[in-house]
PDB file of C-alpha atoms in Angstrom:
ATOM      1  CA  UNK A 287     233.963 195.820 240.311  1.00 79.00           C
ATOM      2  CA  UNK A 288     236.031 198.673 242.370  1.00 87.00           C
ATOM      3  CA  UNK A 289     238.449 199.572 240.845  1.00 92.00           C
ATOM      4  CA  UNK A 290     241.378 202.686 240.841  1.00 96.00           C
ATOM      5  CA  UNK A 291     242.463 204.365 237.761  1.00 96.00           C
ATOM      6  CA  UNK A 292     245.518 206.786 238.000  1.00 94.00           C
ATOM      7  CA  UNK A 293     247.268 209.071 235.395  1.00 87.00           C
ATOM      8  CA  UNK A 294     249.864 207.002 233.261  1.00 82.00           C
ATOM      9  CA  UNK A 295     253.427 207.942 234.243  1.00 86.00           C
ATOM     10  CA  UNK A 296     256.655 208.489 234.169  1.00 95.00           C
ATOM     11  CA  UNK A 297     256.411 211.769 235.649  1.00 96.00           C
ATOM     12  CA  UNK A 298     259.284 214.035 235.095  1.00 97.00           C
ATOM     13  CA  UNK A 299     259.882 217.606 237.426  1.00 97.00           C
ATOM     14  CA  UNK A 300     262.451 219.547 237.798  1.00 97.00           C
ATOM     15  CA  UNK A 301     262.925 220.607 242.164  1.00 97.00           C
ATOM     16  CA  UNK A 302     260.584 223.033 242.979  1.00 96.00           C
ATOM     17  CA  UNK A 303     257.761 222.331 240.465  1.00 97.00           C
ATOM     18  CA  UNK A 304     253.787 221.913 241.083  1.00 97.00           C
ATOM     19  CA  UNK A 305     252.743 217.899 241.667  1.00 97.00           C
ATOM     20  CA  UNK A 306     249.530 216.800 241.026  1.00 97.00           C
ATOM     21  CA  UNK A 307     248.636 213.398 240.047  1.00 97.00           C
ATOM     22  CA  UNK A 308     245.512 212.590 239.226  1.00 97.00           C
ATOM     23  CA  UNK A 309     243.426 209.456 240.404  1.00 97.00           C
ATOM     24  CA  UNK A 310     239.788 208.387 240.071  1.00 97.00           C
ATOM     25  CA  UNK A 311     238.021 205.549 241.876  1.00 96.00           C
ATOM     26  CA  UNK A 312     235.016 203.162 240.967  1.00 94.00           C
ATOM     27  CA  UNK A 313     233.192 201.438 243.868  1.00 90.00           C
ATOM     28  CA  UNK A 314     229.836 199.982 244.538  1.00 82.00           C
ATOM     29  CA  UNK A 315     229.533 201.676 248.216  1.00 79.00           C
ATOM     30  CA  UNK A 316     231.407 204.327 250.089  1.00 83.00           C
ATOM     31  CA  UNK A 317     235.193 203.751 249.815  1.00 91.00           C
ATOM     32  CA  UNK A 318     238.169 205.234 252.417  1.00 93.00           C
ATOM     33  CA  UNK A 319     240.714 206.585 250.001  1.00 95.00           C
ATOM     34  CA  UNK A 320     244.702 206.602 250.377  1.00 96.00           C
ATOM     35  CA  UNK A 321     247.563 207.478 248.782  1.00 97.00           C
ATOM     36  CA  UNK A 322     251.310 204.786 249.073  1.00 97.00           C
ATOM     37  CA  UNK A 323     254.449 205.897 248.423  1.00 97.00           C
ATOM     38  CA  UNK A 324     257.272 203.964 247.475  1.00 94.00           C
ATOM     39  CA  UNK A 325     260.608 205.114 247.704  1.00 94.00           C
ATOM     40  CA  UNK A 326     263.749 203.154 245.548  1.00 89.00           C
ATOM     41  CA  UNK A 327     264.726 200.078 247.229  1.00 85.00           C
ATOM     42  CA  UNK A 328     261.638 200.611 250.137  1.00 87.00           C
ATOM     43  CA  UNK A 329     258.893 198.970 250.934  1.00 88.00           C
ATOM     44  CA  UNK A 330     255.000 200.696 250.720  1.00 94.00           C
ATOM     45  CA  UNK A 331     254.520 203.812 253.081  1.00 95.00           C
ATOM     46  CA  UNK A 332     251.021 205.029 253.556  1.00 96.00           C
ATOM     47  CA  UNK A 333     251.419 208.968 252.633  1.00 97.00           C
ATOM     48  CA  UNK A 334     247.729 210.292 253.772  1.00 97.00           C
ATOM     49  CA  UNK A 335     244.444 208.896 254.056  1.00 96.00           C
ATOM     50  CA  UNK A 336     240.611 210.898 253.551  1.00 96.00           C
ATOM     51  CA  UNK A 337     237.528 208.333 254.723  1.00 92.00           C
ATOM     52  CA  UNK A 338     234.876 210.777 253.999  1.00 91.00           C
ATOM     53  CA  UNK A 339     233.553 213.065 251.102  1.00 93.00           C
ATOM     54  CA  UNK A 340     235.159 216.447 251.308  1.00 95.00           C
ATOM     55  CA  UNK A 341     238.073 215.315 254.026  1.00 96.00           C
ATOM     56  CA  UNK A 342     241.325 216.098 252.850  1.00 97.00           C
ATOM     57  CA  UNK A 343     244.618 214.284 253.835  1.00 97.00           C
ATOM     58  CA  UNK A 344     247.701 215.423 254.155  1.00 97.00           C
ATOM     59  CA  UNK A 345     251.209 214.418 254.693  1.00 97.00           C
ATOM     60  CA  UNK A 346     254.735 215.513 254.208  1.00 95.00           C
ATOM     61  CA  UNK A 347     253.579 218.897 252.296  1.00 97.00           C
ATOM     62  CA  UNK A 348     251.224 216.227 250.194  1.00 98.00           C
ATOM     63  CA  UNK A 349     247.373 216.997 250.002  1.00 98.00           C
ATOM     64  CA  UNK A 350     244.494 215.303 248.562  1.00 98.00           C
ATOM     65  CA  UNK A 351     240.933 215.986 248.832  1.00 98.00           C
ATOM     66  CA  UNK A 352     238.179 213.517 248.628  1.00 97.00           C
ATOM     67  CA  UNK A 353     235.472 214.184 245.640  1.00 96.00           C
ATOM     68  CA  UNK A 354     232.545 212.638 245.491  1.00 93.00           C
ATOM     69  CA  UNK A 355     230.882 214.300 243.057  1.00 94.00           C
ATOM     70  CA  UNK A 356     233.971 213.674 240.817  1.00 95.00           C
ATOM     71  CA  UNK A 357     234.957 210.321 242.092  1.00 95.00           C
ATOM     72  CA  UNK A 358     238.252 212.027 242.530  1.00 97.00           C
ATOM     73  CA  UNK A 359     241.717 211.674 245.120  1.00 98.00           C
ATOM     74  CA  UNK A 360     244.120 213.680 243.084  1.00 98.00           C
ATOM     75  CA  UNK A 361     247.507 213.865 244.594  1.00 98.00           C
ATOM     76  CA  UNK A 362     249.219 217.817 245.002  1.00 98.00           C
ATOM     77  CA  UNK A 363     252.501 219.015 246.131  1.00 98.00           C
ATOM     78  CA  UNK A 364     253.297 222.931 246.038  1.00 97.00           C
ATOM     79  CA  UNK A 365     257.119 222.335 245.397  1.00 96.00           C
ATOM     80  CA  UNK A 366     258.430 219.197 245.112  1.00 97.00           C
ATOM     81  CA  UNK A 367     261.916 217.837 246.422  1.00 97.00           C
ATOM     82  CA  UNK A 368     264.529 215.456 244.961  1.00 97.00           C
ATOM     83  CA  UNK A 369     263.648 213.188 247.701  1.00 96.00           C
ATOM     84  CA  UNK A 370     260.287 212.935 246.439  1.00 97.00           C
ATOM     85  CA  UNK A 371     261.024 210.999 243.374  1.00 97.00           C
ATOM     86  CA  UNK A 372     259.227 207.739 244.772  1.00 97.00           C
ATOM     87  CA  UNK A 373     256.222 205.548 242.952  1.00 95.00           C
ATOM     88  CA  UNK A 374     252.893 206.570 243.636  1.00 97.00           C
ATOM     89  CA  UNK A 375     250.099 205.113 244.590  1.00 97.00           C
ATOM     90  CA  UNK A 376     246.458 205.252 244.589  1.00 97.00           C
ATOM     91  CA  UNK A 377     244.041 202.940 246.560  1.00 96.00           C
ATOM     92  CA  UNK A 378     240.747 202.401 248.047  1.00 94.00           C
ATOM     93  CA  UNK A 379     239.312 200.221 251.009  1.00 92.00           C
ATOM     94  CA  UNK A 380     235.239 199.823 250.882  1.00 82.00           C
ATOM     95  CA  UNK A 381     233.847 200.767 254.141  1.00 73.00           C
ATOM     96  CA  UNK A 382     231.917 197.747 255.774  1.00 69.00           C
ATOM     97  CA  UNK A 383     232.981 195.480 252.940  1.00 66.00           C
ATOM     98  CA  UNK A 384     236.040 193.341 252.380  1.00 69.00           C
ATOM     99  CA  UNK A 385     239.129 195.013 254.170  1.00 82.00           C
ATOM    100  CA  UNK A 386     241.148 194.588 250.947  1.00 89.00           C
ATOM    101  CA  UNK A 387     243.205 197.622 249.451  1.00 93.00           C
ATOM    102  CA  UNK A 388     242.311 198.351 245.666  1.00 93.00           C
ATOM    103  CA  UNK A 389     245.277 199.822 243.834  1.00 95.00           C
ATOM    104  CA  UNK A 390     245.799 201.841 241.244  1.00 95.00           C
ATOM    105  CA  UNK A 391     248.918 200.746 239.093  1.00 94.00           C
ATOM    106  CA  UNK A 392     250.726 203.546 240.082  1.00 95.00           C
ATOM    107  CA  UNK A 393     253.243 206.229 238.934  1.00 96.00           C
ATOM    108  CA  UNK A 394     256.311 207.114 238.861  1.00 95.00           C
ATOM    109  CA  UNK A 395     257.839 210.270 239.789  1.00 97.00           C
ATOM    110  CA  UNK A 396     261.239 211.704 239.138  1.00 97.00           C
ATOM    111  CA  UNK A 397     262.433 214.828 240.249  1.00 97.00           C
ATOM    112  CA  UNK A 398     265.445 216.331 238.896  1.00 96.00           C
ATOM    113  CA  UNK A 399     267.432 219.459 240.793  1.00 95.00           C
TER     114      UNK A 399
ATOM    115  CA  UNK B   1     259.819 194.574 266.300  1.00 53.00           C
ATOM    116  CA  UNK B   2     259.134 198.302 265.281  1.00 80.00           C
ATOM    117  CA  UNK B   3     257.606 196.702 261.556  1.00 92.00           C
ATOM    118  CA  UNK B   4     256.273 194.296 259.555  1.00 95.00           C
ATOM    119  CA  UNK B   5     258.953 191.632 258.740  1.00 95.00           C
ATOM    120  CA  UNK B   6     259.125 189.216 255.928  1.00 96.00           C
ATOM    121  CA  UNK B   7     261.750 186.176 255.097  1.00 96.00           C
ATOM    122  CA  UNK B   8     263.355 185.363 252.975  1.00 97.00           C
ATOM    123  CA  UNK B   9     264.220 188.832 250.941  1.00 95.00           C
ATOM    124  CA  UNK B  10     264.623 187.246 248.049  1.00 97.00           C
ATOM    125  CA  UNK B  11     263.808 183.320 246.776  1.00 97.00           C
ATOM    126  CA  UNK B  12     264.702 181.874 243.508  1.00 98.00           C
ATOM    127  CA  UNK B  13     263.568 178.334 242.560  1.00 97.00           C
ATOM    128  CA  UNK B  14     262.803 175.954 239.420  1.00 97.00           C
ATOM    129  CA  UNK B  15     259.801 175.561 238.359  1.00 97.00           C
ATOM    130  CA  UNK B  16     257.581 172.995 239.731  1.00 97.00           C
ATOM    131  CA  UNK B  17     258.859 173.258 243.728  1.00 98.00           C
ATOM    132  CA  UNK B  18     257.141 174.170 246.279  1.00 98.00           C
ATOM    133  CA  UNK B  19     257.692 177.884 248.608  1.00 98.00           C
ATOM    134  CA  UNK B  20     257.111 179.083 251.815  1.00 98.00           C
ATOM    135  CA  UNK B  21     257.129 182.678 252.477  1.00 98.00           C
ATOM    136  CA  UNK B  22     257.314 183.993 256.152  1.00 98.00           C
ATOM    137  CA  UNK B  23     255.444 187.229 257.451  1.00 97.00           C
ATOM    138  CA  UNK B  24     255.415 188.452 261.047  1.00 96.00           C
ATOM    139  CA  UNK B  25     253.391 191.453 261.720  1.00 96.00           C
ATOM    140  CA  UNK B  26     253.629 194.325 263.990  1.00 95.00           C
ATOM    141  CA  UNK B  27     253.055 193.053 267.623  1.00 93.00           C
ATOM    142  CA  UNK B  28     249.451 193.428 268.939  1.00 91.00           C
ATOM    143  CA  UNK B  29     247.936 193.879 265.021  1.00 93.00           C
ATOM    144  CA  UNK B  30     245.200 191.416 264.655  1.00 92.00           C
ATOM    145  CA  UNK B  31     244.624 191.598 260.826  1.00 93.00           C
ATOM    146  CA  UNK B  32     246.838 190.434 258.255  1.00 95.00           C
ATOM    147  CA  UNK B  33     246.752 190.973 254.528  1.00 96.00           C
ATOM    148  CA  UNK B  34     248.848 189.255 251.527  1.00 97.00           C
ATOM    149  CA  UNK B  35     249.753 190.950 248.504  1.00 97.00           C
ATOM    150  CA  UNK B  36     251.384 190.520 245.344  1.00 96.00           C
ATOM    151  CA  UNK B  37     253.267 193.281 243.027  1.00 94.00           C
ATOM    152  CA  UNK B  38     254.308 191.804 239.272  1.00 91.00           C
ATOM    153  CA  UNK B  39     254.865 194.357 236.284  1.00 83.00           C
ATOM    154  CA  UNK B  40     251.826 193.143 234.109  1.00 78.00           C
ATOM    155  CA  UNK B  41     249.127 192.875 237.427  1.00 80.00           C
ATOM    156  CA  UNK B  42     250.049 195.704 239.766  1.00 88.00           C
ATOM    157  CA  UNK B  43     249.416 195.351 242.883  1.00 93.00           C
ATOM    158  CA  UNK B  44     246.848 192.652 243.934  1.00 94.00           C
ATOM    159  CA  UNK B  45     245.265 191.320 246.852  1.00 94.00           C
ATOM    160  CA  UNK B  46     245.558 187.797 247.812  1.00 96.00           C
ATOM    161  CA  UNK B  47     243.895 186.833 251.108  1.00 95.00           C
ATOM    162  CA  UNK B  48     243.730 188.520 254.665  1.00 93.00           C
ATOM    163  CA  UNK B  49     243.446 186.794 258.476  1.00 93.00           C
ATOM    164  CA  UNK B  50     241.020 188.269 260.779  1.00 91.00           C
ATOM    165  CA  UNK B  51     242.873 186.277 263.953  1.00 90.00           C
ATOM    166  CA  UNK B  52     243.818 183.307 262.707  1.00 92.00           C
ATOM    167  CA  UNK B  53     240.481 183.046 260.022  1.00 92.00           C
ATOM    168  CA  UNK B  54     240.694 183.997 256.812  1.00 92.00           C
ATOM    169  CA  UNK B  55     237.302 185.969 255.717  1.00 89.00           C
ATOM    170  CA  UNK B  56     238.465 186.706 252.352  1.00 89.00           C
ATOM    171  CA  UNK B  57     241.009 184.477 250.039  1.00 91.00           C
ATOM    172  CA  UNK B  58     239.125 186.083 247.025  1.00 89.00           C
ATOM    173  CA  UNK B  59     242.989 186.702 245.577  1.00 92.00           C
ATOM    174  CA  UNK B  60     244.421 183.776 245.676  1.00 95.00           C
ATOM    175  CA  UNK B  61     245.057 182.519 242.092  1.00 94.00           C
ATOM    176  CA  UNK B  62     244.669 178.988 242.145  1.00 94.00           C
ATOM    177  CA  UNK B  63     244.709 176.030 244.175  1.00 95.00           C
ATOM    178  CA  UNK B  64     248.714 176.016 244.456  1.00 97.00           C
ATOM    179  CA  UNK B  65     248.440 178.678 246.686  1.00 97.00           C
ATOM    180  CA  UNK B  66     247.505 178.735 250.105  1.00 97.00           C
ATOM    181  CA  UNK B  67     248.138 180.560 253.291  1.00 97.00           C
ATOM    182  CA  UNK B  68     247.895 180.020 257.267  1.00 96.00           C
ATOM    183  CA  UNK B  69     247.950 182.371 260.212  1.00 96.00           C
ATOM    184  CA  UNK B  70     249.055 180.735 263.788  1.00 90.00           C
ATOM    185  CA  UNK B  71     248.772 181.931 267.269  1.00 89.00           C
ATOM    186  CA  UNK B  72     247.275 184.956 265.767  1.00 86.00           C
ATOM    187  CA  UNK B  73     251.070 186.656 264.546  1.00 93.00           C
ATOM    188  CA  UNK B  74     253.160 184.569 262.051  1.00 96.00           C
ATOM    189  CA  UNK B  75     251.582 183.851 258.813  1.00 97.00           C
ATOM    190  CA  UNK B  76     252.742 181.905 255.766  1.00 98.00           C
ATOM    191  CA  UNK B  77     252.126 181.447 252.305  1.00 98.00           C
ATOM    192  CA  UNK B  78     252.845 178.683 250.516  1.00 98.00           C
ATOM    193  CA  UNK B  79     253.093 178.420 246.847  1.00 98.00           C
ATOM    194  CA  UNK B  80     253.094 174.635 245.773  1.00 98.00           C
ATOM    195  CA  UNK B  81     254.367 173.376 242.019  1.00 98.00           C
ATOM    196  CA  UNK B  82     255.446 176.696 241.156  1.00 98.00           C
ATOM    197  CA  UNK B  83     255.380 178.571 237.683  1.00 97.00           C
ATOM    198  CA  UNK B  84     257.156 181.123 236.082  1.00 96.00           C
ATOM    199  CA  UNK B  85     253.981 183.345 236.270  1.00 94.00           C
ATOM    200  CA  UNK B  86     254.533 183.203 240.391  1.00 96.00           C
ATOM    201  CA  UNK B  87     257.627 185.434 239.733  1.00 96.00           C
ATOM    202  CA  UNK B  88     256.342 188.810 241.436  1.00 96.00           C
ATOM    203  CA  UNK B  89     257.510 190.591 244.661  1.00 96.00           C
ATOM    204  CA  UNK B  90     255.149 188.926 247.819  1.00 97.00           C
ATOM    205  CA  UNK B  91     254.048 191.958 250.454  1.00 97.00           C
ATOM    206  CA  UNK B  92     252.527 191.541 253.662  1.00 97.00           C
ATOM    207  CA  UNK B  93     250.947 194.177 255.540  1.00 96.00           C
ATOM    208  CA  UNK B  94     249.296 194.555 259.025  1.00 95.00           C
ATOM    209  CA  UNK B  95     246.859 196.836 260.734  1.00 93.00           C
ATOM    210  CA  UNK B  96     246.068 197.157 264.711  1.00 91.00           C
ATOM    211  CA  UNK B  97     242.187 196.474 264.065  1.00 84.00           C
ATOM    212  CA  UNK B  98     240.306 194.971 261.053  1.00 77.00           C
ATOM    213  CA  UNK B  99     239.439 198.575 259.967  1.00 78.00           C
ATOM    214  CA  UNK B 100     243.445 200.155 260.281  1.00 84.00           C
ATOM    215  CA  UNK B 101     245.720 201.768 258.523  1.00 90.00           C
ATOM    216  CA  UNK B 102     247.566 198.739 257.355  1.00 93.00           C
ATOM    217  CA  UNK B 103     251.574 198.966 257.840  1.00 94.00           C
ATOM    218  CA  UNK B 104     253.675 196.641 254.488  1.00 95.00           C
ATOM    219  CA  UNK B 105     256.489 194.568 255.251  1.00 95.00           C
ATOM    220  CA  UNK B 106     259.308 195.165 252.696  1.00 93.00           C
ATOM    221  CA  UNK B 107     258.500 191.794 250.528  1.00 95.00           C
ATOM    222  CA  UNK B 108     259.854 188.937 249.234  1.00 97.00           C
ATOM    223  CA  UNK B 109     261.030 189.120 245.705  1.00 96.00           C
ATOM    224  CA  UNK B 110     260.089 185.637 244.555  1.00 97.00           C
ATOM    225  CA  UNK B 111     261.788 184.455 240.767  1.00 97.00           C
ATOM    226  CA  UNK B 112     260.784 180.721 239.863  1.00 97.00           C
ATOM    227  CA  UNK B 113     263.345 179.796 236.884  1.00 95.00           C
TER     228      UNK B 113
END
């Protein structure tokens, strides 16, 4: 079945450090591909979406680039902020299939000044 | 209002009663999705209203569950006879077309004793 496989966390930066987490998808057709955030005590927060092979998305300094070839979605940051410390998440919605969002089980970033 | 809504914040209840949760989506969104967030499952899918049809209740775990959508807006879930195992954080999201962004409530924490 589809199905969204991300990098075990916790993740641990100090302010100012390179982000990237990775993520990797299985589906049977042609999937739209997003990225949640969740900050403490928040509810889900779509961060940036990419519904085609080779689109990237980005959001809030956040990029991610859609590989096919790779089955890839892998989440980057340049220089990450206190306030990013937030769980992570990966997801997928098949196009012309069910509407449902596959997720990842997502991970956990701390950033520490 | 500006977001997704859900009531009550937070339920706790003995095992074998029956709950009702309460979403109310973003006004004018015509798709409505259920989801559930535990520690040992992630985040899973549970059933989303096209209107007030339900195309897909692939999620839903068992018969004790069930869920209705009225007037196309306010939807609720109701968990009948419930078991520990039901104790998981209850999210409902909406999107402006069947094929939208979808935009999560901030859940219902749900703990059957």
């Amino acid at each position: 079945g589809d199905s969204v496989t991300q990098m075990e966390g916790p993740v641990t930066l100090s302010e100012e450090a390179f982000l990237t987490i990775n993520c990797t998808y299985t589906a049977t057709g042609y999937p739209s591909l997003f990225w949640y955030v969740q900050y403490p005590g928040e509810g889900l927060q779509l961060l940036l979406k990419a519904t085609k092979a080779d689109d990237k998305g980005s959001n809030k300094g956040f990029e991610a680039t859609y590989r096919k070839e790779t089955t890839s979605f892998h989440l980057e940051k340049g220089s990450v902020q206190v306030s990013d410390s937030a769980v992570y998440f990966c997801a997928l919605v098949l196009q012309g299939g069910s509407e449902k969002l596959v997720f990842g089980k997502g991970t956990k970033l701390t950033v520490n000044p | 209002g500006a977001g997704v809504s859900q009531s009550p914040s937070n339920k706790v209840t003995e095992k074998g009663k029956d709950v009702e949760l309460r979403c109310d989506p973003i006004s004018g969104h015509t798709a409505l999705y259920w989801y559930r967030q535990s520690l040992g499952q992630g985040l899973e899918f549970l059933i989303y209203f096209q209107g007030n049809s339900a195309p897909d209740k692939s999620g839903l775990p068992s018969d004790r569950f069930s869920a209705e959508r009225t007037g196309g807006s306010v939807s609720t879930l109701t968990i009948q006879r419930t078991q520990q195992e039901d104790s998981a954080v209850y999210l409902c999201a909406s999107s402006r077309t069947l094929r939208g962004d979808q935009f999560f409530g901030p859940g219902t924490r749900l703990t059957v004793l």
